[in-house]
JSON list of C-alpha atoms in Angstrom, two decimals:
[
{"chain": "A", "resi": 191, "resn": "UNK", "atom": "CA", "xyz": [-23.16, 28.35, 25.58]},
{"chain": "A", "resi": 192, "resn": "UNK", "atom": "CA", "xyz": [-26.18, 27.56, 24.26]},
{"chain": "A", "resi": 193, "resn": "UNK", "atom": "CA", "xyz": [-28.19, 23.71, 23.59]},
{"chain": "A", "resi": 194, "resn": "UNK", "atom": "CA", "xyz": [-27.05, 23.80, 20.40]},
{"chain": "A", "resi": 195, "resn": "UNK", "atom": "CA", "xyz": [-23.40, 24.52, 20.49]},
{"chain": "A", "resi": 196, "resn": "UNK", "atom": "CA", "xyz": [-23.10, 22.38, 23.71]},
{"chain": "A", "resi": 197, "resn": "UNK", "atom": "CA", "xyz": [-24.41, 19.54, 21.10]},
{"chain": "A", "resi": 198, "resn": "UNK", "atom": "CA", "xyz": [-22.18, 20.72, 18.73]},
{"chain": "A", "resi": 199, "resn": "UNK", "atom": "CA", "xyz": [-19.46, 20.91, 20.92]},
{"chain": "A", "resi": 200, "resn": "UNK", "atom": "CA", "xyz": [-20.14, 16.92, 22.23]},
{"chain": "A", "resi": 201, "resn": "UNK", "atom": "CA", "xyz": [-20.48, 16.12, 19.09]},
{"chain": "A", "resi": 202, "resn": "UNK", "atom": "CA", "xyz": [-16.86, 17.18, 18.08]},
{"chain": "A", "resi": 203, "resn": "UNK", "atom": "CA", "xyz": [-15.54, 15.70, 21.28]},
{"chain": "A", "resi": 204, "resn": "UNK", "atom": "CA", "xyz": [-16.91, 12.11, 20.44]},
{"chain": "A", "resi": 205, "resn": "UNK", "atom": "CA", "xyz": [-16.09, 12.42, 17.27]},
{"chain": "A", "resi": 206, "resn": "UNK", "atom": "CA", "xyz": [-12.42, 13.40, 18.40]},
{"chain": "A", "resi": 207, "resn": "UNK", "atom": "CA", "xyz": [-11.83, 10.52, 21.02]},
{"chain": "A", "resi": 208, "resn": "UNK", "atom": "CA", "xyz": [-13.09, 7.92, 18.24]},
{"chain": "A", "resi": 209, "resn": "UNK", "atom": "CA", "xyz": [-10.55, 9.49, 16.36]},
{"chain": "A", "resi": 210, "resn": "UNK", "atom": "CA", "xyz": [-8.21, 8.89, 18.85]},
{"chain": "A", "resi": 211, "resn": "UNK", "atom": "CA", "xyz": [-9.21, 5.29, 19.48]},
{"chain": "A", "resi": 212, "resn": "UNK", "atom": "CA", "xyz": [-8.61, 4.09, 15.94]},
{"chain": "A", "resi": 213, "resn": "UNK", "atom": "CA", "xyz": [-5.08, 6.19, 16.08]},
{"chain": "A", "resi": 214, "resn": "UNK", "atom": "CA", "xyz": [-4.22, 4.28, 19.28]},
{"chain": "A", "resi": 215, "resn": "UNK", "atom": "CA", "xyz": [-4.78, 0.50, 17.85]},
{"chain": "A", "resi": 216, "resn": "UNK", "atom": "CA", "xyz": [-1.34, 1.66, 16.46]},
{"chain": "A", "resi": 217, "resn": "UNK", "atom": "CA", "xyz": [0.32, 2.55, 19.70]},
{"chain": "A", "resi": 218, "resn": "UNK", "atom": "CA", "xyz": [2.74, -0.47, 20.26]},
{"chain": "A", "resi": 219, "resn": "UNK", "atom": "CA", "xyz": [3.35, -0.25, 16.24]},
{"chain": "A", "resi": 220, "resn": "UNK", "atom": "CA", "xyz": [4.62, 3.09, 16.97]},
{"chain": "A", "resi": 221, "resn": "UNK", "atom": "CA", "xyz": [6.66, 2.63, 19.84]},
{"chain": "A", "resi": 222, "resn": "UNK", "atom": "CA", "xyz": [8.08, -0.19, 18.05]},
{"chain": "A", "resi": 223, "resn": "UNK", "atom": "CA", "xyz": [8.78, 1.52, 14.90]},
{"chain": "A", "resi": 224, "resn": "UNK", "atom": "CA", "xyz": [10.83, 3.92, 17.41]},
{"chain": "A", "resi": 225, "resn": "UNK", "atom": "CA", "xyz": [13.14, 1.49, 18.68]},
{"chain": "A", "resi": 226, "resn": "UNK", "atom": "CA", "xyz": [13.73, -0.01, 14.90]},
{"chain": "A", "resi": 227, "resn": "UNK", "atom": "CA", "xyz": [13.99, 3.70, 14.00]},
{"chain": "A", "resi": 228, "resn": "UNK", "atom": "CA", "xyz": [16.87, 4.84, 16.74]},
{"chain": "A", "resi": 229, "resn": "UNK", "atom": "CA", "xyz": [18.88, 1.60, 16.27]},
{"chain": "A", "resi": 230, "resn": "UNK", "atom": "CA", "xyz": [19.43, 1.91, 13.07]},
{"chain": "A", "resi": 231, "resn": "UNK", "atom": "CA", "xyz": [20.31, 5.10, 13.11]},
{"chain": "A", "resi": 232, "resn": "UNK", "atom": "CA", "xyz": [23.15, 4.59, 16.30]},
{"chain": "A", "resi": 233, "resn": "UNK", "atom": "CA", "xyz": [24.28, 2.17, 13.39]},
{"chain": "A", "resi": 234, "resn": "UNK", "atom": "CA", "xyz": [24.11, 4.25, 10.54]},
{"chain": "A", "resi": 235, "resn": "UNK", "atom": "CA", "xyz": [26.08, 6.88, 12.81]},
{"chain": "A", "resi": 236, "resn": "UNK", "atom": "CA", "xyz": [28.66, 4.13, 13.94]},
{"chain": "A", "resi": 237, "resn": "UNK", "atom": "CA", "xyz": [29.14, 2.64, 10.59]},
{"chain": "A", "resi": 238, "resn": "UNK", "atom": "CA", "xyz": [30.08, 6.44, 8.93]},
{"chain": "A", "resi": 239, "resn": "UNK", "atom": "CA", "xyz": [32.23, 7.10, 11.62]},
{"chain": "A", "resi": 240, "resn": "UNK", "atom": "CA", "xyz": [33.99, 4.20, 10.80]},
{"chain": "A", "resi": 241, "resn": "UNK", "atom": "CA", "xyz": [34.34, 4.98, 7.07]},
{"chain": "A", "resi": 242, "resn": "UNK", "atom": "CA", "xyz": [32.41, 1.81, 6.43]},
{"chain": "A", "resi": 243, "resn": "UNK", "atom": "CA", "xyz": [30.64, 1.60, 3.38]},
{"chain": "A", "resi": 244, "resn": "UNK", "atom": "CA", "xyz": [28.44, -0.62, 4.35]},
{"chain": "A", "resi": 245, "resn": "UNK", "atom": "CA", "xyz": [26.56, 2.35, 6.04]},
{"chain": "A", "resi": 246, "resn": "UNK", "atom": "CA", "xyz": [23.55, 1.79, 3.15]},
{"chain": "A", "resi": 247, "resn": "UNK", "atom": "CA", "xyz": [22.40, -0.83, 4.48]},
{"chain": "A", "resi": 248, "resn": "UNK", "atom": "CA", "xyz": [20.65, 0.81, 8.00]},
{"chain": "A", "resi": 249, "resn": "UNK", "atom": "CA", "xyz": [20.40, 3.91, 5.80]},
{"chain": "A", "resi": 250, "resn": "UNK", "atom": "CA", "xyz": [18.17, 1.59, 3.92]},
{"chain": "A", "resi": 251, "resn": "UNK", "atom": "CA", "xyz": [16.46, 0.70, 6.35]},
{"chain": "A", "resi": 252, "resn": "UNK", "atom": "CA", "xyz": [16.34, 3.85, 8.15]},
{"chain": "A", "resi": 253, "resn": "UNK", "atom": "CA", "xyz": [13.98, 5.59, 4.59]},
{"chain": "A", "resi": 254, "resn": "UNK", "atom": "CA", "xyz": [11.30, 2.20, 5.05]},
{"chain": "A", "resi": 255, "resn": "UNK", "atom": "CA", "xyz": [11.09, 3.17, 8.81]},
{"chain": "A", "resi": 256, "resn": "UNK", "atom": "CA", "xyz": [10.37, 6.40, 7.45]},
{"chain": "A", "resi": 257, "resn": "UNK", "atom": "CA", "xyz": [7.70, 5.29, 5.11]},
{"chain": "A", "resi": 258, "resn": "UNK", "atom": "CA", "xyz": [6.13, 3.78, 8.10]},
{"chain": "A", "resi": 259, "resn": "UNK", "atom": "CA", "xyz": [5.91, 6.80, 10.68]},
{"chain": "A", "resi": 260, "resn": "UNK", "atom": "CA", "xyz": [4.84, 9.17, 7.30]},
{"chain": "A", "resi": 261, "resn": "UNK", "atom": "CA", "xyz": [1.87, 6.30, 7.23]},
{"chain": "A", "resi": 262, "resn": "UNK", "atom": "CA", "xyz": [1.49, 6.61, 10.73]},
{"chain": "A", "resi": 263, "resn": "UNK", "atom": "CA", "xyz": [0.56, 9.85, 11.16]},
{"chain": "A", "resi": 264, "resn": "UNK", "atom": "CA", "xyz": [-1.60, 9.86, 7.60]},
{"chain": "A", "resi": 265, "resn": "UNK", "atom": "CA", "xyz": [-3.67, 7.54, 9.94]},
{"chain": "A", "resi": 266, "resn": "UNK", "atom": "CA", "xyz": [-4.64, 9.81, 12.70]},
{"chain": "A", "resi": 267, "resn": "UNK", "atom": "CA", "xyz": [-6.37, 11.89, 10.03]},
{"chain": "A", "resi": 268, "resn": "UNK", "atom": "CA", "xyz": [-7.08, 9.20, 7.64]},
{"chain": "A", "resi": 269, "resn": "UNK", "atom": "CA", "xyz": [-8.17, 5.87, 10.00]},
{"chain": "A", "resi": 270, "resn": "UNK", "atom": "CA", "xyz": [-7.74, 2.49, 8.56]},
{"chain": "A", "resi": 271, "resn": "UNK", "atom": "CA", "xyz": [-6.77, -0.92, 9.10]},
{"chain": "A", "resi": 272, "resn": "UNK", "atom": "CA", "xyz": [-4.54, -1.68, 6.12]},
{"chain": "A", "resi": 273, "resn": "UNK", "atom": "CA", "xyz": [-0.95, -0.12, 6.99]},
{"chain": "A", "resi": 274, "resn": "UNK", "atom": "CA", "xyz": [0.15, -1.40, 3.72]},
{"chain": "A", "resi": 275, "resn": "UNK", "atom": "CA", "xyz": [3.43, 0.27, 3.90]},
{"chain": "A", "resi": 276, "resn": "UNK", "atom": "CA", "xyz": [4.36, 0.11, 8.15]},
{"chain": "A", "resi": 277, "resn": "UNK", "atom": "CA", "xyz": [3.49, -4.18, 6.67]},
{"chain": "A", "resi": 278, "resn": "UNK", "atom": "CA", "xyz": [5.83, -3.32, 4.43]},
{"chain": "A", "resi": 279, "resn": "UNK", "atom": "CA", "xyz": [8.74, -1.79, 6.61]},
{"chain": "A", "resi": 280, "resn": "UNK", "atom": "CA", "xyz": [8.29, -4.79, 9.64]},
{"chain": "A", "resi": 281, "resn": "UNK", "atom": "CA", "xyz": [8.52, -7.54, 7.08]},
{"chain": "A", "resi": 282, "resn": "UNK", "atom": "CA", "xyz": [11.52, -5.87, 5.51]},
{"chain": "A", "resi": 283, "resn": "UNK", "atom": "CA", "xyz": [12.99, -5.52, 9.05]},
{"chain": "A", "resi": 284, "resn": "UNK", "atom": "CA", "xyz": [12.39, -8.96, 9.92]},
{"chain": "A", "resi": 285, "resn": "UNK", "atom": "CA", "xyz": [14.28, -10.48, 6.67]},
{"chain": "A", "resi": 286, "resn": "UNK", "atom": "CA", "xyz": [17.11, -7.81, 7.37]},
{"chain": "A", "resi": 287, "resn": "UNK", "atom": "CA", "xyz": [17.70, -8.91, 10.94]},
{"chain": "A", "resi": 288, "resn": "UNK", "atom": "CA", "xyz": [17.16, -12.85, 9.97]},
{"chain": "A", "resi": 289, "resn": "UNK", "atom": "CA", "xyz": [20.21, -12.02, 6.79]},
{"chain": "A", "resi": 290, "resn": "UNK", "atom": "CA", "xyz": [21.84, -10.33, 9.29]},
{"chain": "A", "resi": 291, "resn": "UNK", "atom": "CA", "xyz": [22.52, -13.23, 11.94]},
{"chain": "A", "resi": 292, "resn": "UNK", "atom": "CA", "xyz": [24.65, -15.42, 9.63]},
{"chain": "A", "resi": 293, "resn": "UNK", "atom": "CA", "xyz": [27.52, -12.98, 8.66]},
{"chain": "A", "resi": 294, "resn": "UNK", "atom": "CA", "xyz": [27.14, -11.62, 12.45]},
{"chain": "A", "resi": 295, "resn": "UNK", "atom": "CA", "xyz": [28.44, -15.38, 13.43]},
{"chain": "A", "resi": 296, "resn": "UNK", "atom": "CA", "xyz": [31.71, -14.92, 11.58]},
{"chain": "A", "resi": 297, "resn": "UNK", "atom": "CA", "xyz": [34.92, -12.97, 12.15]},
{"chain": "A", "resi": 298, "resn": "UNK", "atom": "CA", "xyz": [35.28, -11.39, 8.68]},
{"chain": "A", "resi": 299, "resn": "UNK", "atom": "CA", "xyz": [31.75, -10.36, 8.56]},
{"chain": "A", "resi": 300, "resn": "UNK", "atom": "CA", "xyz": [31.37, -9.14, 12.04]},
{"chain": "A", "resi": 301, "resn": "UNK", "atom": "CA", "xyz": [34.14, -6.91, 11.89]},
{"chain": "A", "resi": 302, "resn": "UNK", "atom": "CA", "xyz": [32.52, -5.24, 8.86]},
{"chain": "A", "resi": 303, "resn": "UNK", "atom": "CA", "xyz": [29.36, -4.84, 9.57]},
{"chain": "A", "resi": 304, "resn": "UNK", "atom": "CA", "xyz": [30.25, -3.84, 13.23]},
{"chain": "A", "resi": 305, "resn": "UNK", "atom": "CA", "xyz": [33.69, -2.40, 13.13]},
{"chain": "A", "resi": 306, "resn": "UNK", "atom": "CA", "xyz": [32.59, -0.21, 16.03]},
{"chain": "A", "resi": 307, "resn": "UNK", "atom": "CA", "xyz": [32.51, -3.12, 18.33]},
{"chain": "A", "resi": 308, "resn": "UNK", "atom": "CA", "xyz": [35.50, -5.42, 19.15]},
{"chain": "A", "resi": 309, "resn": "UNK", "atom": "CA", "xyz": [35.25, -8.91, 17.70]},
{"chain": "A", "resi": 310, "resn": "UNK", "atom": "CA", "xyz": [35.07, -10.90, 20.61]},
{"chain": "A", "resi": 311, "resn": "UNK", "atom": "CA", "xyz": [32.16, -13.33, 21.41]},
{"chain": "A", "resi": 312, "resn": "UNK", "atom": "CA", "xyz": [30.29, -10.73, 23.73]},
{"chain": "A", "resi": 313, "resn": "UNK", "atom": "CA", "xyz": [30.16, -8.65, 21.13]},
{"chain": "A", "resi": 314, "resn": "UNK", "atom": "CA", "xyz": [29.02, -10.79, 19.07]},
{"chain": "A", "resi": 315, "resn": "UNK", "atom": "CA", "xyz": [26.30, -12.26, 21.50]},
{"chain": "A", "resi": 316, "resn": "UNK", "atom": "CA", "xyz": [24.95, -8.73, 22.13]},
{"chain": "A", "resi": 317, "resn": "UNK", "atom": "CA", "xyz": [24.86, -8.62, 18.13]},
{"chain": "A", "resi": 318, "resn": "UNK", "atom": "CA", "xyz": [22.97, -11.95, 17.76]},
{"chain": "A", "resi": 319, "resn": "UNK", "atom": "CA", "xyz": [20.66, -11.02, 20.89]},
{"chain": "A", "resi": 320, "resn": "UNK", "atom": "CA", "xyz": [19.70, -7.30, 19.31]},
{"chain": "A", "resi": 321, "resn": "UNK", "atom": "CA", "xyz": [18.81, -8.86, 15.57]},
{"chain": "A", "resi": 322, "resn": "UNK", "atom": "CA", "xyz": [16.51, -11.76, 17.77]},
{"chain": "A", "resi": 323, "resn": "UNK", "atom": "CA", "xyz": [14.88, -9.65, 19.82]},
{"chain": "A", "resi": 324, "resn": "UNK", "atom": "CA", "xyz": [14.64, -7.30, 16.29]},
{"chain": "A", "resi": 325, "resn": "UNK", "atom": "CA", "xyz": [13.24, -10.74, 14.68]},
{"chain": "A", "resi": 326, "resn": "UNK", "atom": "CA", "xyz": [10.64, -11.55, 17.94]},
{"chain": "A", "resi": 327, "resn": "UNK", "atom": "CA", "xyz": [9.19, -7.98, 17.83]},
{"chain": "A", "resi": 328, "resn": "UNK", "atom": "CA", "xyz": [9.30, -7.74, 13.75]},
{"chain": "A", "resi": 329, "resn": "UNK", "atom": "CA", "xyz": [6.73, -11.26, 14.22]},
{"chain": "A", "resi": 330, "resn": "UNK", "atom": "CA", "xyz": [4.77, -9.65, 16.88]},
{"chain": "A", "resi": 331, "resn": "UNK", "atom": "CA", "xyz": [4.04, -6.69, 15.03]},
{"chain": "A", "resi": 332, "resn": "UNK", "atom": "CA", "xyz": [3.43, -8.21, 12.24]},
{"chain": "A", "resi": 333, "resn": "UNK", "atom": "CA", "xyz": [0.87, -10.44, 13.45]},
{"chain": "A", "resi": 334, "resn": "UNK", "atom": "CA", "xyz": [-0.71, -7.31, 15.60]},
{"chain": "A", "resi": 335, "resn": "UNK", "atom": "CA", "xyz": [-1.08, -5.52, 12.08]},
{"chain": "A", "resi": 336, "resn": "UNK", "atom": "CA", "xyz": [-2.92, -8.25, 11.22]},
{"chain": "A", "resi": 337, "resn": "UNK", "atom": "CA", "xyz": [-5.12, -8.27, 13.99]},
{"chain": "A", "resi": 338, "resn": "UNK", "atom": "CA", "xyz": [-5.68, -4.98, 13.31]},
{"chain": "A", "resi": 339, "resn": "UNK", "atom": "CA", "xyz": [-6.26, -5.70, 9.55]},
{"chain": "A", "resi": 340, "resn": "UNK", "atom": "CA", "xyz": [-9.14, -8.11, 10.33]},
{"chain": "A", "resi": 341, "resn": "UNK", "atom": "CA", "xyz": [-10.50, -6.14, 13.39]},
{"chain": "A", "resi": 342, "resn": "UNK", "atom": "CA", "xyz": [-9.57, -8.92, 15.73]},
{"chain": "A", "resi": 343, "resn": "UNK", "atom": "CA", "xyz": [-7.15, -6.44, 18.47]},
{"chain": "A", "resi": 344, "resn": "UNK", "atom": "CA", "xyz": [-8.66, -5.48, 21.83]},
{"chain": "A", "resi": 345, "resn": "UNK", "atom": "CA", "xyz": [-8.98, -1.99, 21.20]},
{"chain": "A", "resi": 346, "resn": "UNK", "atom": "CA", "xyz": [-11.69, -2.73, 17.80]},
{"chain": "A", "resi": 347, "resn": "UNK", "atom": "CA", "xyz": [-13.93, -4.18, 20.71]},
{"chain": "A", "resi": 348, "resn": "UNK", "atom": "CA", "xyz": [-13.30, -1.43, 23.09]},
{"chain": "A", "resi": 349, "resn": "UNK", "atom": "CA", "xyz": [-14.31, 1.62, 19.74]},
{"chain": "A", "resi": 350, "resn": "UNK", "atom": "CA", "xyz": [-17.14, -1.02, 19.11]},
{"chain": "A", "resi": 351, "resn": "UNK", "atom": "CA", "xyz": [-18.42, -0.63, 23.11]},
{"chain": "A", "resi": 352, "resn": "UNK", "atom": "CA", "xyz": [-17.80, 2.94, 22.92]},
{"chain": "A", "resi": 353, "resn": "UNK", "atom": "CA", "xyz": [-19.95, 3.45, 19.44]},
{"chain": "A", "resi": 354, "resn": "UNK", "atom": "CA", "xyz": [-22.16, 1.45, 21.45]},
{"chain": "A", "resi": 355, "resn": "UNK", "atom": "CA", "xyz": [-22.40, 3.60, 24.42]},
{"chain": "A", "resi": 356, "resn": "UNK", "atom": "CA", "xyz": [-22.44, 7.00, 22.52]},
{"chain": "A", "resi": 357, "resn": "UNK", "atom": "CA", "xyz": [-25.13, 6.63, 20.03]}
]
């Protein structure tokens, strides 16, 4: 190899992990949108197995997931700080789970929204714990998007060191 395409060849690779650093300001997003993804889905599964028609609903929220990860990997090529529509899906997600803890505190509406479960207070505890912990993490994401929005997230400072470093 010769001085040139070794420089060539750096060049690419620095390129390439700066690349990868913007990417990975997403990486809890991701993971997140994951978990959001597969439980809705297990309920989507549950609730058409049931013959409930009230299987929209995580279907519903199952296509703005979607929108998300589609965004999500737009941004490894693509790098940028406004995830207008991953915004989109977590603040969707977090009025869904906040509807969703009223009707999950009574009988009638438990047993239709979760007719795969028997309607007994530990079911619905388990319910009301899943849509908090789906309201905490909808919040945190949220306001990590808009760290990442206004360049305020660890990893900005760690690409700013690394510019730093390689030019």
């Amino acid at each position: 190899m010769n001085d040139v395409e070794r420089a060539l060849f750096e060049k690419n690779q620095k390129n390439q992990m700066l690349k990868s650093m913007y990417y990975n300001r997403y990486l809890l997003v991701r993971y997140v949108t994951a978990i959001f993804f597969f439980t809705n889905v297990y309920w989507l599964i549950s609730l058409v197995m049931s013959h409930s028609l009230l299987y929209l609903l995580p279907l519903a929220l199952i296509i703005v997931v979607i929108l998300s990860v589609a965004e999500q990997v737009k941004i490894y090529s693509s790098p940028t700080n406004h995830a207008k529509y991953t915004k989109f899906c977590f603040m969707t997600l977090l009025i869904a789970n906040v509807i969703l803890l009223l009707p999950s505190c009574f009988s009638s509406s438990f047993a239709h929204l979760y007719p795969f479960l028997i309607n007994q207070n530990k079911s619905k505890g388990l319910i009301l714990t899943v849509l908090i912990a789906g309201i905490f993490l909808s919040a945190f994401i949220l306001y990590r998007l808009y760290q990442i929005t206004h360049d305020e997230d660890k990893h900005f400072q760690r690409i700013m060191e690394y510019e730093k470093a390689i030019r």
